Each structure stands twice: as C-alpha cells, then as structure tokens.
mmCIF file of N, CA, C and O in Angstrom:
data_model
loop_
_atom_site.group_PDB
_atom_site.id
_atom_site.type_symbol
_atom_site.label_atom_id
_atom_site.label_comp_id
_atom_site.label_asym_id
_atom_site.label_seq_id
_atom_site.Cartn_x
_atom_site.Cartn_y
_atom_site.Cartn_z
ATOM 1 N N ALA Q 389 45.569 91.551 48.229
ATOM 2 C CA ALA Q 389 45.067 90.328 47.629
ATOM 3 C C ALA Q 389 43.563 90.255 47.826
ATOM 4 O O ALA Q 389 43.012 90.875 48.723
ATOM 5 N N GLY Q 390 42.946 89.482 46.989
ATOM 6 C CA GLY Q 390 41.508 89.301 47.102
ATOM 7 C C GLY Q 390 41.114 87.884 46.739
ATOM 8 O O GLY Q 390 41.908 87.115 46.210
ATOM 9 N N VAL Q 391 39.886 87.533 47.032
ATOM 10 C CA VAL Q 391 39.361 86.229 46.653
ATOM 11 C C VAL Q 391 39.307 86.201 45.131
ATOM 12 O O VAL Q 391 38.866 87.149 44.494
ATOM 13 N N GLY Q 392 39.759 85.128 44.552
ATOM 14 C CA GLY Q 392 39.768 85.000 43.096
ATOM 15 C C GLY Q 392 38.441 84.496 42.563
ATOM 16 O O GLY Q 392 37.397 84.674 43.184
ATOM 17 N N LEU Q 393 38.520 83.834 41.454
ATOM 18 C CA LEU Q 393 37.322 83.302 40.816
ATOM 19 C C LEU Q 393 36.631 82.277 41.721
ATOM 20 O O LEU Q 393 37.288 81.561 42.477
ATOM 21 N N LEU Q 394 35.329 82.211 41.612
ATOM 22 C CA LEU Q 394 34.576 81.189 42.330
ATOM 23 C C LEU Q 394 34.999 79.813 41.828
ATOM 24 O O LEU Q 394 35.311 79.656 40.642
ATOM 25 N N PRO Q 395 35.035 78.805 42.686
ATOM 26 C CA PRO Q 395 35.356 77.461 42.217
ATOM 27 C C PRO Q 395 34.411 77.059 41.080
ATOM 28 O O PRO Q 395 33.201 77.275 41.149
ATOM 29 N N SER Q 396 35.002 76.514 40.014
ATOM 30 C CA SER Q 396 34.204 76.195 38.838
ATOM 31 C C SER Q 396 34.992 75.291 37.898
ATOM 32 O O SER Q 396 36.219 75.298 37.899
ATOM 33 N N THR Q 397 34.276 74.546 37.086
ATOM 34 C CA THR Q 397 34.923 73.794 36.010
ATOM 35 C C THR Q 397 34.867 74.568 34.701
ATOM 36 O O THR Q 397 35.377 74.112 33.687
ATOM 37 N N GLU Q 398 34.241 75.732 34.733
ATOM 38 C CA GLU Q 398 34.227 76.619 33.563
ATOM 39 C C GLU Q 398 35.523 77.425 33.586
ATOM 40 O O GLU Q 398 35.664 78.377 34.342
ATOM 41 N N THR Q 399 36.495 77.033 32.753
ATOM 42 C CA THR Q 399 37.809 77.663 32.766
ATOM 43 C C THR Q 399 38.116 78.371 31.453
ATOM 44 O O THR Q 399 37.437 78.155 30.449
ATOM 45 N N ALA Q 400 39.158 79.164 31.466
ATOM 46 C CA ALA Q 400 39.551 79.935 30.282
ATOM 47 C C ALA Q 400 40.100 79.040 29.177
ATOM 48 O O ALA Q 400 39.962 79.356 27.998
ATOM 49 N N ASP Q 401 40.730 77.933 29.536
ATOM 50 C CA ASP Q 401 41.314 77.028 28.550
ATOM 51 C C ASP Q 401 41.141 75.591 29.028
ATOM 52 O O ASP Q 401 41.960 75.060 29.772
ATOM 53 N N LYS Q 402 40.058 74.960 28.596
ATOM 54 C CA LYS Q 402 39.723 73.613 29.062
ATOM 55 C C LYS Q 402 40.763 72.562 28.665
ATOM 56 O O LYS Q 402 40.805 71.485 29.239
ATOM 57 N N ASP Q 403 41.629 72.875 27.702
ATOM 58 C CA ASP Q 403 42.675 71.928 27.307
ATOM 59 C C ASP Q 403 43.770 71.807 28.370
ATOM 60 O O ASP Q 403 44.418 70.769 28.480
ATOM 61 N N ILE Q 404 43.974 72.851 29.138
ATOM 62 C CA ILE Q 404 45.049 72.809 30.127
ATOM 63 C C ILE Q 404 44.604 73.117 31.560
ATOM 64 O O ILE Q 404 45.358 72.899 32.500
ATOM 65 N N ILE Q 405 43.367 73.626 31.738
ATOM 66 C CA ILE Q 405 42.871 73.966 33.078
ATOM 67 C C ILE Q 405 41.566 73.209 33.320
ATOM 68 O O ILE Q 405 40.572 73.445 32.645
ATOM 69 N N ASP Q 406 41.597 72.272 34.264
ATOM 70 C CA ASP Q 406 40.405 71.474 34.569
ATOM 71 C C ASP Q 406 39.384 72.232 35.399
ATOM 72 O O ASP Q 406 38.186 72.096 35.196
ATOM 73 N N ALA Q 407 39.869 73.015 36.364
ATOM 74 C CA ALA Q 407 38.950 73.700 37.274
ATOM 75 C C ALA Q 407 39.684 74.801 38.034
ATOM 76 O O ALA Q 407 40.908 74.792 38.133
ATOM 77 N N TYR Q 408 38.893 75.738 38.543
ATOM 78 C CA TYR Q 408 39.392 76.734 39.495
ATOM 79 C C TYR Q 408 38.846 76.318 40.852
ATOM 80 O O TYR Q 408 37.686 75.944 40.964
ATOM 81 N N PHE Q 409 39.685 76.363 41.878
ATOM 82 C CA PHE Q 409 39.201 76.039 43.212
ATOM 83 C C PHE Q 409 40.068 76.724 44.263
ATOM 84 O O PHE Q 409 41.178 77.144 43.982
ATOM 85 N N TRP Q 410 39.510 76.842 45.454
ATOM 86 C CA TRP Q 410 40.238 77.430 46.575
ATOM 87 C C TRP Q 410 40.899 76.298 47.353
ATOM 88 O O TRP Q 410 40.286 75.269 47.627
ATOM 89 N N LEU Q 411 42.154 76.490 47.748
ATOM 90 C CA LEU Q 411 42.862 75.455 48.495
ATOM 91 C C LEU Q 411 42.499 75.449 49.968
ATOM 92 O O LEU Q 411 42.692 74.464 50.657
ATOM 93 N N LYS Q 412 41.997 76.551 50.450
ATOM 94 C CA LYS Q 412 41.552 76.630 51.838
ATOM 95 C C LYS Q 412 40.393 77.602 51.924
ATOM 96 O O LYS Q 412 40.162 78.364 51.001
ATOM 97 N N THR Q 413 39.702 77.570 53.028
ATOM 98 C CA THR Q 413 38.559 78.447 53.213
ATOM 99 C C THR Q 413 39.018 79.892 53.342
ATOM 100 O O THR Q 413 39.827 80.200 54.221
ATOM 101 N N PRO Q 414 38.546 80.776 52.466
ATOM 102 C CA PRO Q 414 38.889 82.192 52.633
ATOM 103 C C PRO Q 414 38.400 82.686 53.998
ATOM 104 O O PRO Q 414 37.301 82.366 54.418
ATOM 105 N N GLY Q 415 39.258 83.424 54.699
ATOM 106 C CA GLY Q 415 38.916 83.922 56.030
ATOM 107 C C GLY Q 415 39.490 83.076 57.146
ATOM 108 O O GLY Q 415 39.481 83.478 58.308
ATOM 109 N N GLU Q 416 40.006 81.904 56.809
ATOM 110 C CA GLU Q 416 40.652 81.048 57.805
ATOM 111 C C GLU Q 416 42.095 81.519 57.946
ATOM 112 O O GLU Q 416 42.826 81.612 56.965
ATOM 113 N N CYS Q 417 42.506 81.837 59.144
ATOM 114 C CA CYS Q 417 43.832 82.396 59.388
ATOM 115 C C CYS Q 417 44.930 81.396 59.040
ATOM 116 O O CYS Q 417 44.832 80.214 59.344
ATOM 117 N N ASP Q 418 46.000 81.879 58.399
ATOM 118 C CA ASP Q 418 47.141 81.030 58.049
ATOM 119 C C ASP Q 418 48.123 80.889 59.202
ATOM 120 O O ASP Q 418 48.850 79.905 59.284
ATOM 121 N N GLY Q 419 48.207 81.869 60.057
ATOM 122 C CA GLY Q 419 49.146 81.847 61.170
ATOM 123 C C GLY Q 419 49.009 83.109 61.992
ATOM 124 O O GLY Q 419 48.556 84.132 61.505
ATOM 125 N N CYS Q 420 49.409 83.025 63.234
ATOM 126 C CA CYS Q 420 49.185 84.125 64.163
ATOM 127 C C CYS Q 420 50.312 85.148 64.160
ATOM 128 O O CYS Q 420 51.444 84.847 63.816
ATOM 129 N N THR Q 421 49.966 86.361 64.569
ATOM 130 C CA THR Q 421 50.972 87.356 64.874
ATOM 131 C C THR Q 421 51.579 86.978 66.225
ATOM 132 O O THR Q 421 51.043 86.137 66.935
ATOM 133 N N GLN Q 422 52.699 87.600 66.584
ATOM 134 C CA GLN Q 422 53.361 87.236 67.826
ATOM 135 C C GLN Q 422 52.447 87.453 69.036
ATOM 136 O O GLN Q 422 52.416 86.659 69.961
ATOM 137 N N THR Q 423 51.662 88.534 68.976
ATOM 138 C CA THR Q 423 50.684 88.809 70.027
ATOM 139 C C THR Q 423 49.296 88.518 69.470
ATOM 140 O O THR Q 423 48.926 89.029 68.419
ATOM 141 N N LEU Q 424 48.537 87.692 70.154
ATOM 142 C CA LEU Q 424 47.190 87.316 69.724
ATOM 143 C C LEU Q 424 46.196 88.442 70.015
ATOM 144 O O LEU Q 424 46.494 89.351 70.807
ATOM 145 N N PRO Q 425 45.010 88.391 69.400
ATOM 146 C CA PRO Q 425 44.004 89.425 69.642
ATOM 147 C C PRO Q 425 43.667 89.630 71.130
ATOM 148 O O PRO Q 425 43.331 90.738 71.531
ATOM 149 N N ASP Q 426 43.787 88.581 71.953
ATOM 150 C CA ASP Q 426 43.473 88.737 73.385
ATOM 151 C C ASP Q 426 44.657 89.281 74.200
ATOM 152 O O ASP Q 426 44.572 89.427 75.408
ATOM 153 N N GLY Q 427 45.781 89.562 73.529
ATOM 154 C CA GLY Q 427 46.946 90.128 74.193
ATOM 155 C C GLY Q 427 47.976 89.113 74.653
ATOM 156 O O GLY Q 427 49.087 89.478 75.026
ATOM 157 N N SER Q 428 47.628 87.834 74.605
ATOM 158 C CA SER Q 428 48.594 86.800 75.004
ATOM 159 C C SER Q 428 49.566 86.524 73.852
ATOM 160 O O SER Q 428 49.324 86.930 72.714
ATOM 161 N N LEU Q 429 50.661 85.844 74.150
ATOM 162 C CA LEU Q 429 51.641 85.512 73.124
ATOM 163 C C LEU Q 429 51.228 84.235 72.405
ATOM 164 O O LEU Q 429 50.739 83.295 73.023
ATOM 165 N N CYS Q 430 51.448 84.214 71.110
ATOM 166 C CA CYS Q 430 51.124 83.039 70.296
ATOM 167 C C CYS Q 430 52.234 82.004 70.464
ATOM 168 O O CYS Q 430 53.382 82.265 70.127
ATOM 169 N N LYS Q 431 51.890 80.832 70.983
ATOM 170 C CA LYS Q 431 52.874 79.770 71.212
ATOM 171 C C LYS Q 431 53.404 79.190 69.908
ATOM 172 O O LYS Q 431 54.509 78.667 69.864
ATOM 173 N N ARG Q 432 52.615 79.275 68.837
ATOM 174 C CA ARG Q 432 53.023 78.713 67.546
ATOM 175 C C ARG Q 432 53.459 79.802 66.567
ATOM 176 O O ARG Q 432 53.420 79.608 65.360
ATOM 177 N N PHE Q 433 53.886 80.955 67.087
ATOM 178 C CA PHE Q 433 54.287 82.071 66.234
ATOM 179 C C PHE Q 433 55.410 81.650 65.296
ATOM 180 O O PHE Q 433 56.367 80.996 65.686
ATOM 181 N N ASP Q 434 55.284 82.041 64.035
ATOM 182 C CA ASP Q 434 56.295 81.787 63.009
ATOM 183 C C ASP Q 434 56.776 83.143 62.519
ATOM 184 O O ASP Q 434 55.969 83.983 62.117
ATOM 185 N N ALA Q 435 58.072 83.375 62.531
ATOM 186 C CA ALA Q 435 58.627 84.674 62.130
ATOM 187 C C ALA Q 435 58.205 85.070 60.718
ATOM 188 O O ALA Q 435 58.131 86.262 60.398
ATOM 189 N N ASP Q 436 57.888 84.100 59.846
ATOM 190 C CA ASP Q 436 57.421 84.434 58.496
ATOM 191 C C ASP Q 436 56.087 85.178 58.546
ATOM 192 O O ASP Q 436 55.725 85.870 57.599
ATOM 193 N N CYS Q 437 55.351 85.030 59.633
ATOM 194 C CA CYS Q 437 54.071 85.724 59.784
ATOM 195 C C CYS Q 437 54.264 87.166 60.269
ATOM 196 O O CYS Q 437 53.290 87.857 60.553
ATOM 197 N N ALA Q 438 55.504 87.590 60.361
ATOM 198 C CA ALA Q 438 55.798 88.965 60.784
ATOM 199 C C ALA Q 438 56.419 89.774 59.648
ATOM 200 O O ALA Q 438 56.959 90.846 59.879
ATOM 201 N N SER Q 439 56.330 89.267 58.425
ATOM 202 C CA SER Q 439 56.887 90.000 57.287
ATOM 203 C C SER Q 439 56.093 91.285 57.055
ATOM 204 O O SER Q 439 54.968 91.426 57.533
ATOM 205 N N GLU Q 440 56.673 92.200 56.325
ATOM 206 C CA GLU Q 440 56.029 93.500 56.070
ATOM 207 C C GLU Q 440 54.662 93.364 55.432
ATOM 208 O O GLU Q 440 53.792 94.209 55.633
ATOM 209 N N ASP Q 441 54.450 92.320 54.627
ATOM 210 C CA ASP Q 441 53.176 92.168 53.924
ATOM 211 C C ASP Q 441 52.191 91.258 54.662
ATOM 212 O O ASP Q 441 51.108 90.979 54.164
ATOM 213 N N SER Q 442 52.549 90.785 55.853
ATOM 214 C CA SER Q 442 51.629 89.951 56.637
ATOM 215 C C SER Q 442 50.581 90.824 57.325
ATOM 216 O O SER Q 442 50.906 91.878 57.872
ATOM 217 N N ILE Q 443 49.337 90.364 57.307
ATOM 218 C CA ILE Q 443 48.282 91.098 57.993
ATOM 219 C C ILE Q 443 48.594 91.119 59.483
ATOM 220 O O ILE Q 443 48.958 90.102 60.065
ATOM 221 N N GLY Q 444 48.463 92.286 60.071
ATOM 222 C CA GLY Q 444 48.760 92.464 61.483
ATOM 223 C C GLY Q 444 50.104 93.129 61.697
ATOM 224 O O GLY Q 444 50.449 93.494 62.814
ATOM 225 N N SER Q 445 50.868 93.291 60.612
ATOM 226 C CA SER Q 445 52.185 93.927 60.704
ATOM 227 C C SER Q 445 52.111 95.440 60.512
ATOM 228 O O SER Q 445 52.974 96.167 60.996
ATOM 229 N N ALA Q 446 51.111 95.902 59.804
ATOM 230 C CA ALA Q 446 50.989 97.339 59.507
ATOM 231 C C ALA Q 446 50.186 98.057 60.591
ATOM 232 O O ALA Q 446 49.325 97.467 61.251
ATOM 233 N N SER Q 447 50.471 99.310 60.740
ATOM 234 C CA SER Q 447 49.752 100.137 61.701
ATOM 235 C C SER Q 447 48.261 100.131 61.375
ATOM 236 O O SER Q 447 47.870 100.251 60.217
ATOM 237 N N GLY Q 448 47.445 99.962 62.384
ATOM 238 C CA GLY Q 448 45.997 99.982 62.189
ATOM 239 C C GLY Q 448 45.393 98.620 61.873
ATOM 240 O O GLY Q 448 44.175 98.490 61.826
ATOM 241 N N GLU Q 449 46.224 97.605 61.625
ATOM 242 C CA GLU Q 449 45.706 96.261 61.367
ATOM 243 C C GLU Q 449 45.647 95.482 62.677
ATOM 244 O O GLU Q 449 46.549 95.576 63.505
ATOM 245 N N PRO Q 450 44.602 94.671 62.851
ATOM 246 C CA PRO Q 450 44.493 93.891 64.091
ATOM 247 C C PRO Q 450 45.456 92.716 64.078
ATOM 248 O O PRO Q 450 45.856 92.244 63.022
ATOM 249 N N PRO Q 451 45.839 92.216 65.269
ATOM 250 C CA PRO Q 451 46.672 91.020 65.315
ATOM 251 C C PRO Q 451 45.904 89.811 64.766
ATOM 252 O O PRO Q 451 44.678 89.741 64.877
ATOM 253 N N ALA Q 452 46.643 88.900 64.164
ATOM 254 C CA ALA Q 452 46.031 87.701 63.592
ATOM 255 C C ALA Q 452 45.880 86.611 64.651
ATOM 256 O O ALA Q 452 46.767 86.419 65.475
ATOM 257 N N PRO Q 453 44.757 85.875 64.600
ATOM 258 C CA PRO Q 453 44.547 84.784 65.554
ATOM 259 C C PRO Q 453 45.370 83.541 65.182
ATOM 260 O O PRO Q 453 46.065 83.527 64.174
ATOM 261 N N GLU Q 454 45.235 82.504 65.992
ATOM 262 C CA GLU Q 454 45.905 81.230 65.712
ATOM 263 C C GLU Q 454 45.502 80.703 64.336
ATOM 264 O O GLU Q 454 44.376 80.950 63.864
ATOM 265 N N ALA Q 455 46.403 79.965 63.697
ATOM 266 C CA ALA Q 455 46.118 79.352 62.400
ATOM 267 C C ALA Q 455 44.857 78.494 62.493
ATOM 268 O O ALA Q 455 44.654 77.781 63.470
ATOM 269 N N GLY Q 456 44.037 78.588 61.481
ATOM 270 C CA GLY Q 456 42.806 77.803 61.416
ATOM 271 C C GLY Q 456 41.590 78.488 61.989
ATOM 272 O O GLY Q 456 40.468 78.079 61.721
ATOM 273 N N LEU Q 457 41.796 79.553 62.771
ATOM 274 C CA LEU Q 457 40.651 80.277 63.332
ATOM 275 C C LEU Q 457 40.152 81.320 62.340
ATOM 276 O O LEU Q 457 40.873 81.763 61.445
ATOM 277 N N TRP Q 458 38.909 81.724 62.509
ATOM 278 C CA TRP Q 458 38.295 82.728 61.640
ATOM 279 C C TRP Q 458 38.963 84.076 61.865
ATOM 280 O O TRP Q 458 39.177 84.481 62.994
ATOM 281 N N PHE Q 459 39.310 84.765 60.766
ATOM 282 C CA PHE Q 459 39.954 86.074 60.838
ATOM 283 C C PHE Q 459 39.081 87.055 60.084
ATOM 284 O O PHE Q 459 39.186 87.219 58.876
ATOM 285 N N ASP Q 460 38.177 87.697 60.806
ATOM 286 C CA ASP Q 460 37.184 88.589 60.220
ATOM 287 C C ASP Q 460 37.821 89.692 59.375
ATOM 288 O O ASP Q 460 37.362 89.988 58.277
ATOM 289 N N TYR Q 461 38.888 90.292 59.855
ATOM 290 C CA TYR Q 461 39.563 91.366 59.118
ATOM 291 C C TYR Q 461 40.044 90.856 57.757
ATOM 292 O O TYR Q 461 39.898 91.525 56.744
ATOM 293 N N GLN Q 462 40.600 89.650 57.735
ATOM 294 C CA GLN Q 462 41.128 89.095 56.495
ATOM 295 C C GLN Q 462 40.018 88.840 55.474
ATOM 296 O O GLN Q 462 40.167 89.175 54.300
ATOM 297 N N ILE Q 463 38.906 88.241 55.881
ATOM 298 C CA ILE Q 463 37.852 87.937 54.914
ATOM 299 C C ILE Q 463 37.244 89.216 54.355
ATOM 300 O O ILE Q 463 36.908 89.290 53.180
ATOM 301 N N LYS Q 464 37.143 90.247 55.180
ATOM 302 C CA LYS Q 464 36.625 91.528 54.679
ATOM 303 C C LYS Q 464 37.589 92.143 53.663
ATOM 304 O O LYS Q 464 37.176 92.709 52.663
ATOM 305 N N GLN Q 465 38.893 91.997 53.910
ATOM 306 C CA GLN Q 465 39.890 92.492 52.967
ATOM 307 C C GLN Q 465 39.838 91.681 51.664
ATOM 308 O O GLN Q 465 39.875 92.243 50.573
ATOM 309 N N LEU Q 466 39.734 90.356 51.767
ATOM 310 C CA LEU Q 466 39.645 89.514 50.575
ATOM 311 C C LEU Q 466 38.396 89.837 49.760
ATOM 312 O O LEU Q 466 38.438 89.883 48.526
ATOM 313 N N ALA Q 467 37.284 90.062 50.440
ATOM 314 C CA ALA Q 467 36.043 90.396 49.745
ATOM 315 C C ALA Q 467 36.140 91.757 49.064
ATOM 316 O O ALA Q 467 35.691 91.927 47.920
ATOM 317 N N ALA Q 468 36.723 92.723 49.736
ATOM 318 C CA ALA Q 468 36.849 94.052 49.159
ATOM 319 C C ALA Q 468 37.715 94.055 47.901
ATOM 320 O O ALA Q 468 37.495 94.847 46.980
ATOM 321 N N ASN Q 469 38.697 93.158 47.845
ATOM 322 C CA ASN Q 469 39.616 93.096 46.704
ATOM 323 C C ASN Q 469 39.276 91.974 45.724
ATOM 324 O O ASN Q 469 40.072 91.668 44.840
ATOM 325 N N ALA Q 470 38.106 91.380 45.872
ATOM 326 C CA ALA Q 470 37.729 90.209 45.064
ATOM 327 C C ALA Q 470 37.542 90.557 43.595
ATOM 328 O O ALA Q 470 37.112 91.648 43.233
ATOM 329 N N LYS Q 471 37.862 89.567 42.777
ATOM 330 C CA LYS Q 471 37.594 89.611 41.339
ATOM 331 C C LYS Q 471 36.840 88.305 41.039
ATOM 332 O O LYS Q 471 37.454 87.289 40.757
ATOM 333 N N MET Q 472 35.525 88.372 41.147
ATOM 334 C CA MET Q 472 34.712 87.167 41.077
ATOM 335 C C MET Q 472 34.292 86.759 39.658
ATOM 336 O O MET Q 472 33.536 85.843 39.482
ATOM 337 N N PHE Q 473 34.780 87.439 38.653
ATOM 338 C CA PHE Q 473 34.417 87.062 37.285
ATOM 339 C C PHE Q 473 35.575 87.220 36.364
ATOM 340 O O PHE Q 473 36.597 87.733 36.685
#
C-alpha cells in the first residue's frame, strides 16, 4: 500500500466526489505487534495486527509500536508506494 492522492477538492468527478482526504496521519501506527520495538509485550495487542499482511509479521520487518505512535518503517513504505497524482 502507499499514500494516495494529496488531500484536495480537485476530484475526478465533482458531481459525486467532494474531496480526497486522509482519515489519519500517514505514519501513525494503527496497532502494535505482540512484541514492541523495545522487546516488551504490547498490553493492547490485537490478534488482527498479527495477520500475514500486517507490518511486522514478515521476516525482516520491524515490530510495530503502540497505536498512535510514529512508525518510521510504515511511512517510508507508504512513501515508496505513493501515487501522488
């Protein structure tokens, strides 16, 4: 996945689309992996955050921090896969 279009009122079909916007700040973690980056266990771990497609589940990916914290790995991945136009 990547960051989509920049927030804008310039849309493809103004009759049905008022604006493009982000629902949350890109790079803000959605939820933690079972083990946090510091090695401790995440008290708010949700098993849905351990799915095969969750960041931190694949070999070589860092564990995800608590929800709401900055996740540097994620924002770099979103930027690399961005389609900004």
